[in-house]
């Protein structure tokens, strides 16, 4: 019960701020206290000096949109007193700050998606105090990573280390800009690997964090987790805290995932994800007994896509995936981490336990569409998805509808809008919780949307009644 209560009160705080290894090993039977290997001094200064030069301070500007639809005071004296008409959304200028890591001498910088998401302006400050305006190369919400670029050359940068080789107990440094305090370095050890915290929305998101006890706070998001050699082994992303401040553990996205995402964003503008075409689950003692398994290793395949890569290679429901390319996969997060490092079209060796016998299957990975074609950036538009046509609202219409932003359905057409009952003149104000102030917001939503269902909120008449339409996308 105590454990459950702790889990319920655990708050995972994204770190965006708003307003060494000693190489010591001990062989079997060696006496810990008498081993001179553990008396070696671990010097972290070289790694720290190298890393701070390549970690940048990122400041962003964007508009925070709040809707008054669900205001507690909506329609009350307070609404009239403060002049907020019912149904109005207001925009507030917001500044945010985080960190980023230079990964190439010509100005490519990796950071967290939540640091730069929806930013209208991105400013990068280097360790030498020079400032640059940055452009957004691409984002990947599923991995919470983004790639930005500044125009300069011969910049100091960090090289990627192999996060698969990171060991529990290994010394690491966290470098970032907490509370706008630039070039801050903290140290700790790797506490765990392949942590799945369920802090990112959506079942396809990649969560396989490196857990450390290096102190991180707000503003560290997007900063570097480095080893004693000064290699980048992770991108700092979140903390476990009941207060929003560091209280013990921090989490970083493994560098092998970050390297793949950064490379794909630079080359294609979108990540090329590989899929096995299976639904998997961790194996508990209860599940092992239920399935008559003689092992707790691996992950259980409980569903196989008829047209997916796994089925084509002979995998079946009830099989246990033990390893991919000799990397053990004892949890769903570990398996996803391994797959994230590959692209559609690559062949991997999957070690499988099938009816008590171990086999190795050669599986040619596919993309989400079930082929190996290069996935391009989405060209989806509101019209191509929903049908119909749309327009921004004039000042006169905004006053008439008693709102400050929205998109008018000029014609519902013959597509999903009409099939869902949306009529001419409907004003869209929110889709899946995202404020839609104009047609630019509307188009941006559909360019980035991966949801199969969308809830469109809006008004008819003069804005007194809110309507919601739920639409299943093809």
Short mmCIF file of C-alpha atoms in Angstrom, two decimals:
data_model
loop_
_atom_site.label_atom_id
_atom_site.label_comp_id
_atom_site.label_asym_id
_atom_site.label_seq_id
_atom_site.Cartn_x
_atom_site.Cartn_y
_atom_site.Cartn_z
CA UNK A 1 0.00 0.00 0.00
CA UNK A 2 2.83 2.37 0.87
CA UNK A 3 4.41 1.69 -2.52
CA UNK A 4 1.16 2.42 -4.32
CA UNK A 5 0.74 5.68 -2.43
CA UNK A 6 4.27 6.70 -3.36
CA UNK A 7 3.64 5.96 -7.01
CA UNK A 8 0.41 7.93 -6.95
CA UNK A 9 2.15 10.98 -5.50
CA UNK A 10 5.22 10.78 -7.76
CA UNK A 11 5.29 13.80 -10.04
CA UNK A 12 7.41 13.71 -13.14
CA UNK A 13 8.31 17.32 -13.98
CA UNK A 14 9.52 18.32 -17.43
CA UNK A 15 12.41 20.67 -16.86
CA UNK A 16 11.52 23.55 -19.21
CA UNK A 17 11.70 26.77 -17.10
CA UNK A 18 8.86 29.30 -17.50
CA UNK A 19 8.67 33.54 -16.75
CA UNK A 20 33.08 8.91 -14.66
CA UNK A 21 33.39 5.96 -14.96
CA UNK A 22 36.53 4.93 -13.01
CA UNK A 23 36.82 1.84 -15.26
CA UNK A 24 37.09 -0.09 -12.00
CA UNK A 25 36.05 -3.72 -12.27
CA UNK A 26 36.09 -6.46 -9.70
CA UNK A 27 36.50 -10.05 -10.71
CA UNK A 28 34.60 -12.90 -9.17
CA UNK A 29 35.86 -13.65 -5.68
CA UNK A 30 38.00 -10.48 -5.44
CA UNK A 31 37.88 -8.77 -2.06
CA UNK A 32 36.19 -5.35 -2.42
CA UNK A 33 38.03 -3.64 0.44
CA UNK A 34 41.44 -4.92 -0.57
CA UNK A 35 41.14 -4.08 -4.26
CA UNK A 36 43.39 -1.21 -5.26
CA UNK A 37 41.21 -0.69 -8.32
CA UNK A 38 38.61 1.05 -6.19
CA UNK A 39 41.09 3.49 -4.69
CA UNK A 40 41.82 5.19 -8.01
CA UNK A 41 40.87 8.87 -8.04
CA UNK A 42 38.19 9.76 -10.57
CA UNK A 43 38.93 13.13 -12.17
CA UNK A 44 35.84 14.75 -13.70
CA UNK A 45 37.36 18.13 -14.49
CA UNK A 46 38.40 17.39 -18.09
CA UNK A 47 34.93 16.10 -19.00
CA UNK A 48 33.31 19.11 -17.31
CA UNK A 49 35.54 21.67 -19.03
CA UNK A 50 34.92 20.09 -22.41
CA UNK A 51 31.16 19.71 -21.95
CA UNK A 52 30.29 23.22 -20.80
CA UNK A 53 31.70 24.63 -24.03
CA UNK A 54 29.21 22.60 -26.08
CA UNK A 55 26.07 23.06 -23.95
CA UNK A 56 23.99 26.13 -24.80
CA UNK A 57 21.28 28.17 -23.13
CA UNK A 58 18.02 28.26 -25.10
CA UNK A 59 15.41 30.97 -24.65
CA UNK A 60 12.08 30.78 -26.43
CA UNK A 61 9.16 33.13 -26.89
CA UNK A 62 5.63 31.98 -27.61
CA UNK A 63 2.07 32.76 -26.75
CA UNK A 64 0.28 30.82 -24.06
CA UNK A 65 -3.35 30.47 -24.99
CA UNK A 66 -5.97 29.99 -22.32
CA UNK A 67 -9.61 29.39 -23.06
CA UNK A 68 -12.33 30.95 -20.93
CA UNK A 69 -14.82 28.27 -21.98
CA UNK A 70 -14.28 26.24 -18.86
CA UNK A 71 -13.61 29.14 -16.51
CA UNK A 72 -15.08 28.74 -13.06
CA UNK A 73 -16.34 32.31 -13.27
CA UNK A 74 -17.76 31.98 -16.79
CA UNK A 75 -21.00 33.90 -17.13
CA UNK A 76 -20.67 35.39 -13.65
CA UNK A 77 -20.18 38.86 -12.20
CA UNK A 78 -16.42 38.29 -12.35
CA UNK A 79 -16.58 37.66 -16.09
CA UNK A 80 -18.42 40.91 -16.64
CA UNK A 81 -16.16 42.81 -14.23
CA UNK A 82 -12.93 41.67 -15.91
CA UNK A 83 -14.39 41.95 -19.40
CA UNK A 84 -13.86 38.36 -20.51
CA UNK A 85 -16.77 37.39 -22.78
CA UNK A 86 -17.99 33.81 -22.52
CA UNK A 87 -16.14 31.58 -24.97
CA UNK A 88 -13.19 33.92 -25.34
CA UNK A 89 -9.61 32.69 -25.46
CA UNK A 90 -6.81 34.98 -24.36
CA UNK A 91 -3.17 34.94 -25.35
CA UNK A 92 -0.39 35.64 -22.89
CA UNK A 93 3.22 36.28 -23.91
CA UNK A 94 5.42 33.62 -22.35
CA UNK A 95 9.17 33.19 -22.20
CA UNK A 96 10.74 29.83 -21.52
CA UNK A 97 14.27 28.62 -21.06
CA UNK A 98 16.09 25.34 -21.37
CA UNK A 99 19.32 23.83 -22.60
CA UNK A 100 20.72 22.29 -25.76
CA UNK A 101 23.80 20.40 -26.92
CA UNK A 102 25.90 21.31 -29.95
CA UNK A 103 26.46 18.07 -31.88
CA UNK A 104 28.20 19.44 -34.98
CA UNK A 105 30.72 22.23 -35.55
CA UNK A 106 28.43 23.92 -38.08
CA UNK A 107 25.74 24.74 -35.54
CA UNK A 108 23.36 21.79 -35.20
CA UNK A 109 21.93 21.61 -31.67
CA UNK A 110 19.80 18.89 -30.12
CA UNK A 111 17.34 19.66 -27.33
CA UNK A 112 13.97 18.50 -26.00
CA UNK A 113 10.85 19.01 -28.07
CA UNK A 114 9.09 20.52 -25.06
CA UNK A 115 11.75 23.25 -24.87
CA UNK A 116 11.05 24.63 -28.35
CA UNK A 117 7.55 23.37 -29.15
CA UNK A 118 5.31 26.14 -30.55
CA UNK A 119 8.09 28.71 -30.11
CA UNK A 120 7.78 31.81 -32.27
CA UNK A 121 11.37 32.82 -31.54
CA UNK A 122 14.38 30.74 -30.43
CA UNK A 123 17.51 32.41 -29.07
CA UNK A 124 20.68 30.46 -28.33
CA UNK A 125 23.41 31.74 -26.00
CA UNK A 126 26.79 30.03 -26.17
CA UNK A 127 29.10 29.50 -23.24
CA UNK A 128 31.20 32.43 -24.50
CA UNK A 129 28.09 34.68 -24.20
CA UNK A 130 27.50 35.09 -27.93
CA UNK A 131 23.83 35.03 -28.95
CA UNK A 132 22.26 33.62 -32.11
CA UNK A 133 18.77 33.31 -33.52
CA UNK A 134 18.08 29.65 -34.17
CA UNK A 135 15.92 27.96 -36.79
CA UNK A 136 13.92 24.83 -36.12
CA UNK A 137 15.11 21.93 -38.29
CA UNK A 138 12.61 19.36 -37.03
CA UNK A 139 10.88 17.92 -34.00
CA UNK A 140 9.90 14.47 -32.81
CA UNK A 141 7.23 14.56 -30.13
CA UNK A 142 7.29 10.77 -29.67
CA UNK A 143 10.88 10.89 -28.41
CA UNK A 144 10.58 14.45 -27.01
CA UNK A 145 13.54 15.60 -29.09
CA UNK A 146 14.12 18.49 -31.48
CA UNK A 147 16.93 19.67 -33.74
CA UNK A 148 17.68 23.38 -34.16
CA UNK A 149 20.48 25.21 -35.97
CA UNK A 150 22.47 28.41 -35.62
CA UNK A 151 24.61 29.92 -38.36
CA UNK A 152 28.21 29.66 -37.26
CA UNK A 153 31.21 27.41 -37.85
CA UNK A 154 34.06 25.84 -35.90
CA UNK A 155 31.88 25.49 -32.82
CA UNK A 156 32.80 23.18 -29.94
CA UNK A 157 30.60 20.09 -29.92
CA UNK A 158 30.07 16.82 -28.13
CA UNK A 159 30.46 13.44 -29.79
CA UNK A 160 27.88 10.75 -29.16
CA UNK A 161 28.84 7.91 -26.87
CA UNK A 162 27.25 4.46 -26.96
CA UNK A 163 24.42 4.52 -24.42
CA UNK A 164 24.01 0.75 -24.73
CA UNK A 165 27.37 0.37 -22.99
CA UNK A 166 26.49 2.67 -20.08
CA UNK A 167 26.72 0.70 -16.84
CA UNK A 168 24.76 1.08 -13.61
CA UNK A 169 27.04 2.69 -11.05
CA UNK A 170 29.03 4.58 -13.67
CA UNK A 171 29.90 8.21 -12.91
CA UNK A 172 28.17 10.79 -15.10
CA UNK A 173 27.94 14.57 -15.38
CA UNK A 174 24.81 16.60 -16.08
CA UNK A 175 25.45 19.92 -17.83
CA UNK A 176 22.78 22.57 -18.33
CA UNK A 177 21.28 25.89 -17.32
CA UNK A 178 18.95 25.42 -14.32
CA UNK A 179 17.08 28.54 -13.19
CA UNK A 180 18.88 30.51 -15.93
CA UNK A 181 22.20 29.79 -14.19
CA UNK A 182 24.37 29.11 -17.22
CA UNK A 183 26.99 26.39 -17.52
CA UNK A 184 26.07 24.43 -14.40
CA UNK A 185 27.64 21.01 -13.88
CA UNK A 186 26.44 18.36 -11.43
CA UNK A 187 27.68 14.82 -10.92
CA UNK A 188 26.14 11.50 -9.98
CA UNK A 189 25.97 7.87 -10.97
CA UNK A 190 23.73 5.91 -13.29
CA UNK A 191 21.02 4.50 -11.03
CA UNK A 192 19.04 2.47 -13.56
CA UNK A 193 18.45 2.00 -17.27
CA UNK A 194 15.41 1.56 -19.52
CA UNK A 195 13.06 3.38 -17.16
CA UNK A 196 9.52 3.76 -18.52
CA UNK A 197 7.77 6.56 -16.63
CA UNK A 198 4.60 6.95 -18.74
CA UNK A 199 5.00 10.74 -18.77
CA UNK A 200 4.55 11.26 -22.51
CA UNK A 201 1.17 11.08 -24.17
CA UNK A 202 0.40 8.29 -26.60
CA UNK A 203 1.12 4.59 -26.71
CA UNK A 204 3.75 4.87 -29.44
CA UNK A 205 6.04 7.24 -27.57
CA UNK A 206 9.56 6.07 -26.80
CA UNK A 207 10.36 5.96 -23.10
CA UNK A 208 13.54 4.19 -22.04
CA UNK A 209 15.30 6.67 -19.80
CA UNK A 210 18.71 6.55 -18.17
CA UNK A 211 18.08 7.25 -14.48
CA UNK A 212 20.75 9.14 -12.53
CA UNK A 213 21.09 10.89 -9.19
CA UNK A 214 22.83 13.90 -10.75
CA UNK A 215 20.92 16.98 -9.61
CA UNK A 216 18.71 18.52 -12.31
CA UNK A 217 16.21 21.35 -12.04
CA UNK A 218 14.01 23.53 -14.21
CA UNK A 219 16.06 24.75 -17.15
CA UNK A 220 18.13 21.57 -17.48
CA UNK A 221 15.81 20.19 -20.17
CA UNK A 222 17.76 19.45 -23.33
CA UNK A 223 21.12 19.54 -21.57
CA UNK A 224 23.88 16.96 -21.73
CA UNK A 225 24.46 13.81 -19.74
CA UNK A 226 28.11 12.88 -20.32
CA UNK A 227 30.48 10.17 -19.18
CA UNK A 228 33.96 10.60 -17.77
CA UNK A 229 35.41 10.69 -21.28
CA UNK A 230 33.21 13.69 -22.10
CA UNK A 231 31.01 11.73 -24.51
CA UNK A 232 27.32 12.53 -24.82
CA UNK A 233 25.37 9.55 -23.46
CA UNK A 234 21.98 11.18 -22.87
CA UNK A 235 19.74 14.25 -23.19
CA UNK A 236 18.42 15.35 -19.79
CA UNK A 237 14.64 15.48 -19.84
CA UNK A 238 12.77 14.97 -16.57
CA UNK A 239 12.97 14.67 -12.80
CA UNK A 240 11.03 12.65 -10.25
CA UNK A 241 9.77 15.14 -7.72
CA UNK A 242 6.85 15.94 -5.46
CA UNK A 243 7.69 19.64 -5.55
CA UNK A 244 8.86 20.37 -9.09
CA UNK A 245 12.44 20.66 -7.85
CA UNK A 246 15.19 18.05 -7.69
CA UNK A 247 14.64 15.58 -4.86
CA UNK A 248 16.65 12.55 -5.85
CA UNK A 249 16.39 11.16 -9.37
CA UNK A 250 16.66 12.51 -12.88
CA UNK A 251 16.07 10.98 -16.29
CA UNK A 252 17.77 11.29 -19.67
CA UNK A 253 16.99 10.07 -23.18
CA UNK A 254 19.74 7.62 -24.25
CA UNK A 255 22.25 9.00 -26.76
CA UNK A 256 21.68 6.15 -29.22
CA UNK A 257 18.07 7.29 -29.57
CA UNK A 258 19.07 10.96 -29.73
CA UNK A 259 21.68 10.29 -32.43
CA UNK A 260 19.16 8.44 -34.64
CA UNK A 261 16.52 11.14 -34.22
CA UNK A 262 18.96 13.97 -34.92
CA UNK A 263 20.31 12.24 -38.03
CA UNK A 264 16.85 11.57 -39.44
CA UNK A 265 15.60 15.10 -38.73
CA UNK A 266 18.64 16.55 -40.46
CA UNK A 267 18.34 14.24 -43.48
CA UNK A 268 14.59 13.78 -43.92
CA UNK A 269 12.90 16.30 -41.63
CA UNK A 270 11.05 13.43 -39.96
CA UNK A 271 12.15 10.31 -38.08
CA UNK A 272 12.19 7.04 -40.02
CA UNK A 273 10.83 4.58 -37.43
CA UNK A 274 11.15 0.85 -37.67
CA UNK A 275 8.45 -1.52 -36.42
CA UNK A 276 8.29 -5.24 -35.71
CA UNK A 277 4.55 -5.28 -36.05
CA UNK A 278 3.82 -6.81 -32.66
CA UNK A 279 2.09 -5.87 -29.44
CA UNK A 280 4.20 -6.86 -26.43
CA UNK A 281 4.00 -6.96 -22.66
CA UNK A 282 6.41 -7.47 -19.79
CA UNK A 283 6.49 -10.95 -18.24
CA UNK A 284 5.41 -11.13 -14.62
CA UNK A 285 5.56 -14.27 -12.47
CA UNK A 286 1.78 -14.50 -12.78
CA UNK A 287 1.90 -14.20 -16.56
CA UNK A 288 4.72 -16.77 -16.77
CA UNK A 289 2.63 -19.24 -14.78
CA UNK A 290 -0.44 -18.54 -16.87
CA UNK A 291 1.48 -19.06 -20.14
CA UNK A 292 3.50 -22.05 -18.81
CA UNK A 293 6.76 -20.20 -19.39
CA UNK A 294 9.90 -21.43 -17.70
CA UNK A 295 11.57 -18.00 -17.76
CA UNK A 296 10.92 -14.40 -16.76
CA UNK A 297 13.37 -13.14 -19.38
CA UNK A 298 12.23 -11.34 -22.50
CA UNK A 299 8.90 -9.81 -23.48
CA UNK A 300 5.72 -11.64 -24.41
CA UNK A 301 4.19 -11.22 -27.86
CA UNK A 302 0.44 -11.01 -27.35
CA UNK A 303 -0.56 -9.76 -30.80
CA UNK A 304 1.03 -9.96 -34.25
CA UNK A 305 0.05 -7.69 -37.12
CA UNK A 306 -1.00 -9.85 -40.06
CA UNK A 307 0.86 -7.57 -42.48
CA UNK A 308 3.79 -6.70 -40.23
CA UNK A 309 7.46 -7.64 -40.27
CA UNK A 310 7.17 -10.15 -37.42
CA UNK A 311 4.43 -12.20 -39.08
CA UNK A 312 6.38 -12.32 -42.34
CA UNK A 313 9.33 -13.75 -40.40
CA UNK A 314 7.33 -16.42 -38.58
CA UNK A 315 6.76 -14.86 -35.15
CA UNK A 316 3.51 -15.84 -33.44
CA UNK A 317 1.34 -14.85 -30.52
CA UNK A 318 2.73 -16.39 -27.34
CA UNK A 319 6.35 -16.19 -28.48
CA UNK A 320 8.86 -14.54 -26.17
CA UNK A 321 11.39 -12.10 -27.66
CA UNK A 322 14.62 -12.58 -25.70
CA UNK A 323 17.02 -10.35 -27.63
CA UNK A 324 17.51 -8.27 -30.75
CA UNK A 325 20.96 -8.39 -32.33
CA UNK A 326 22.22 -10.01 -29.11
CA UNK A 327 20.96 -7.11 -26.98
CA UNK A 328 18.70 -8.51 -24.28
CA UNK A 329 15.14 -7.21 -24.24
CA UNK A 330 13.76 -7.96 -20.79
CA UNK A 331 11.19 -5.17 -20.87
CA UNK A 332 9.01 -3.44 -23.43
CA UNK A 333 11.00 -0.22 -22.96
CA UNK A 334 14.27 -2.04 -23.70
CA UNK A 335 12.84 -3.52 -26.87
CA UNK A 336 11.55 -0.14 -28.07
CA UNK A 337 14.93 1.43 -27.31
CA UNK A 338 16.69 -1.13 -29.50
CA UNK A 339 14.20 -0.74 -32.35
CA UNK A 340 14.48 3.04 -32.19
CA UNK A 341 18.10 2.75 -33.29
CA UNK A 342 17.13 1.05 -36.57
CA UNK A 343 15.42 2.14 -39.76
CA UNK A 344 12.84 0.47 -42.02
CA UNK A 345 14.55 -1.90 -44.43
CA UNK A 346 17.22 -3.03 -41.98
CA UNK A 347 17.33 -6.69 -40.98
CA UNK A 348 17.76 -7.62 -37.32
CA UNK A 349 18.30 -10.97 -35.63
CA UNK A 350 15.47 -11.63 -33.19
CA UNK A 351 16.08 -14.33 -30.59
CA UNK A 352 12.73 -15.97 -29.83
CA UNK A 353 11.48 -18.56 -27.38
CA UNK A 354 8.81 -20.52 -29.26
CA UNK A 355 7.05 -23.36 -27.46
CA UNK A 356 10.00 -23.93 -25.18
CA UNK A 357 12.64 -23.86 -27.96
CA UNK A 358 14.95 -20.97 -28.79
CA UNK A 359 15.20 -19.77 -32.39
CA UNK A 360 16.79 -16.83 -34.18
CA UNK A 361 14.60 -15.13 -36.78
CA UNK A 362 15.90 -12.70 -39.36
CA UNK A 363 13.34 -9.90 -39.43
CA UNK A 364 13.32 -7.15 -42.05
CA UNK A 365 11.89 -4.13 -40.29
CA UNK A 366 9.08 -2.08 -41.82
CA UNK A 367 7.66 1.38 -41.22
CA UNK A 368 4.25 2.24 -39.80
CA UNK A 369 2.70 1.94 -43.25
CA UNK A 370 3.98 -1.63 -43.58
CA UNK A 371 6.70 -0.96 -46.17
CA UNK A 372 10.25 0.39 -46.36
CA UNK A 373 9.54 3.63 -48.22
CA UNK A 374 11.02 6.87 -46.91
CA UNK A 375 8.40 8.62 -44.81
CA UNK A 376 8.26 12.28 -45.77
CA UNK A 377 7.12 15.25 -43.76
CA UNK A 378 3.36 15.40 -43.60
CA UNK A 379 1.67 17.47 -46.29
CA UNK A 380 -1.69 17.01 -44.62
CA UNK A 381 -4.00 20.00 -44.60
CA UNK A 382 -7.26 20.59 -42.81
CA UNK A 383 -9.06 20.42 -46.14
CA UNK A 384 -7.39 17.18 -47.22
CA UNK A 385 -8.21 15.51 -43.90
CA UNK A 386 -11.62 16.93 -43.02
CA UNK A 387 -12.92 18.13 -46.34
CA UNK A 388 -14.61 21.51 -46.58
CA UNK A 389 -13.07 24.97 -46.54
CA UNK A 390 -12.08 27.38 -43.77
CA UNK A 391 -11.35 31.03 -43.15
CA UNK A 392 -10.04 33.33 -40.45
CA UNK A 393 -12.51 35.49 -38.61
CA UNK A 394 -12.73 39.23 -39.14
CA UNK A 395 -12.73 41.60 -36.18
CA UNK A 396 -16.44 42.06 -36.71
CA UNK A 397 -17.01 38.29 -36.59
CA UNK A 398 -14.84 37.93 -33.47
CA UNK A 399 -16.99 40.50 -31.73
CA UNK A 400 -20.15 38.84 -32.99
CA UNK A 401 -19.10 35.41 -31.74
CA UNK A 402 -17.71 36.96 -28.53
CA UNK A 403 -14.35 35.22 -28.91
CA UNK A 404 -10.79 36.35 -29.61
CA UNK A 405 -9.82 33.61 -32.07
CA UNK A 406 -11.11 30.74 -34.11
CA UNK A 407 -11.58 29.33 -37.62
CA UNK A 408 -14.86 29.47 -39.48
CA UNK A 409 -16.18 26.54 -41.52
CA UNK A 410 -17.09 28.27 -44.78
CA UNK A 411 -18.32 25.03 -46.34
CA UNK A 412 -18.35 21.59 -44.65
CA UNK A 413 -17.99 19.87 -48.04
CA UNK A 414 -18.77 16.19 -48.46
CA UNK A 415 -16.06 14.75 -46.20
CA UNK A 416 -15.63 14.00 -42.50
CA UNK A 417 -17.00 17.34 -41.34
CA UNK A 418 -20.33 16.81 -43.05
CA UNK A 419 -20.47 13.15 -41.99
CA UNK A 420 -19.97 14.25 -38.37
CA UNK A 421 -22.76 16.79 -38.51
CA UNK A 422 -20.71 19.97 -38.69
CA UNK A 423 -22.68 22.72 -40.42
CA UNK A 424 -21.75 25.82 -42.35
CA UNK A 425 -20.80 28.71 -40.09
CA UNK A 426 -19.42 26.57 -37.25
CA UNK A 427 -16.41 28.22 -35.61
CA UNK A 428 -13.61 25.87 -34.51
CA UNK A 429 -11.85 27.04 -31.35
CA UNK A 430 -10.20 23.90 -29.91
CA UNK A 431 -9.03 20.54 -31.30
CA UNK A 432 -7.88 17.85 -28.87
CA UNK A 433 -7.26 20.48 -26.22
CA UNK A 434 -5.17 22.72 -28.48
CA UNK A 435 -6.39 26.29 -28.94
CA UNK A 436 -7.09 27.10 -32.61
CA UNK A 437 -6.85 30.87 -33.04
CA UNK A 438 -6.54 31.05 -36.82
CA UNK A 439 -6.04 28.97 -39.95
CA UNK A 440 -2.28 28.78 -39.30
CA UNK A 441 -3.00 27.00 -36.01
CA UNK A 442 -5.44 24.71 -37.81
CA UNK A 443 -2.95 23.70 -40.51
CA UNK A 444 -0.15 23.21 -37.97
CA UNK A 445 -2.35 20.83 -36.00
CA UNK A 446 -2.97 18.55 -38.97
CA UNK A 447 0.66 18.63 -40.09
CA UNK A 448 1.71 17.25 -36.70
CA UNK A 449 -1.31 15.18 -35.72
CA UNK A 450 -0.92 11.43 -35.12
CA UNK A 451 -4.17 10.85 -33.25
CA UNK A 452 -6.81 8.58 -34.74
CA UNK A 453 -9.62 10.45 -33.03
CA UNK A 454 -10.02 14.20 -32.76
CA UNK A 455 -12.47 16.22 -30.68
CA UNK A 456 -13.35 19.50 -32.37
CA UNK A 457 -14.85 22.15 -30.10
CA UNK A 458 -16.48 25.37 -31.23
CA UNK A 459 -19.53 27.58 -31.38
CA UNK A 460 -22.49 28.51 -33.50
CA UNK A 461 -24.59 31.68 -33.31
CA UNK A 462 -23.07 34.26 -30.94
CA UNK A 463 -20.80 31.99 -28.94
CA UNK A 464 -23.06 31.18 -25.99
CA UNK A 465 -23.19 27.45 -26.67
CA UNK A 466 -20.20 25.18 -27.07
CA UNK A 467 -20.42 22.14 -29.33
CA UNK A 468 -18.04 19.20 -29.56
CA UNK A 469 -17.74 16.83 -32.50
CA UNK A 470 -15.68 13.63 -32.26
CA UNK A 471 -14.24 12.45 -35.57
CA UNK A 472 -12.41 9.22 -36.38
CA UNK A 473 -9.69 9.82 -38.93
CA UNK A 474 -8.91 7.30 -41.67
#
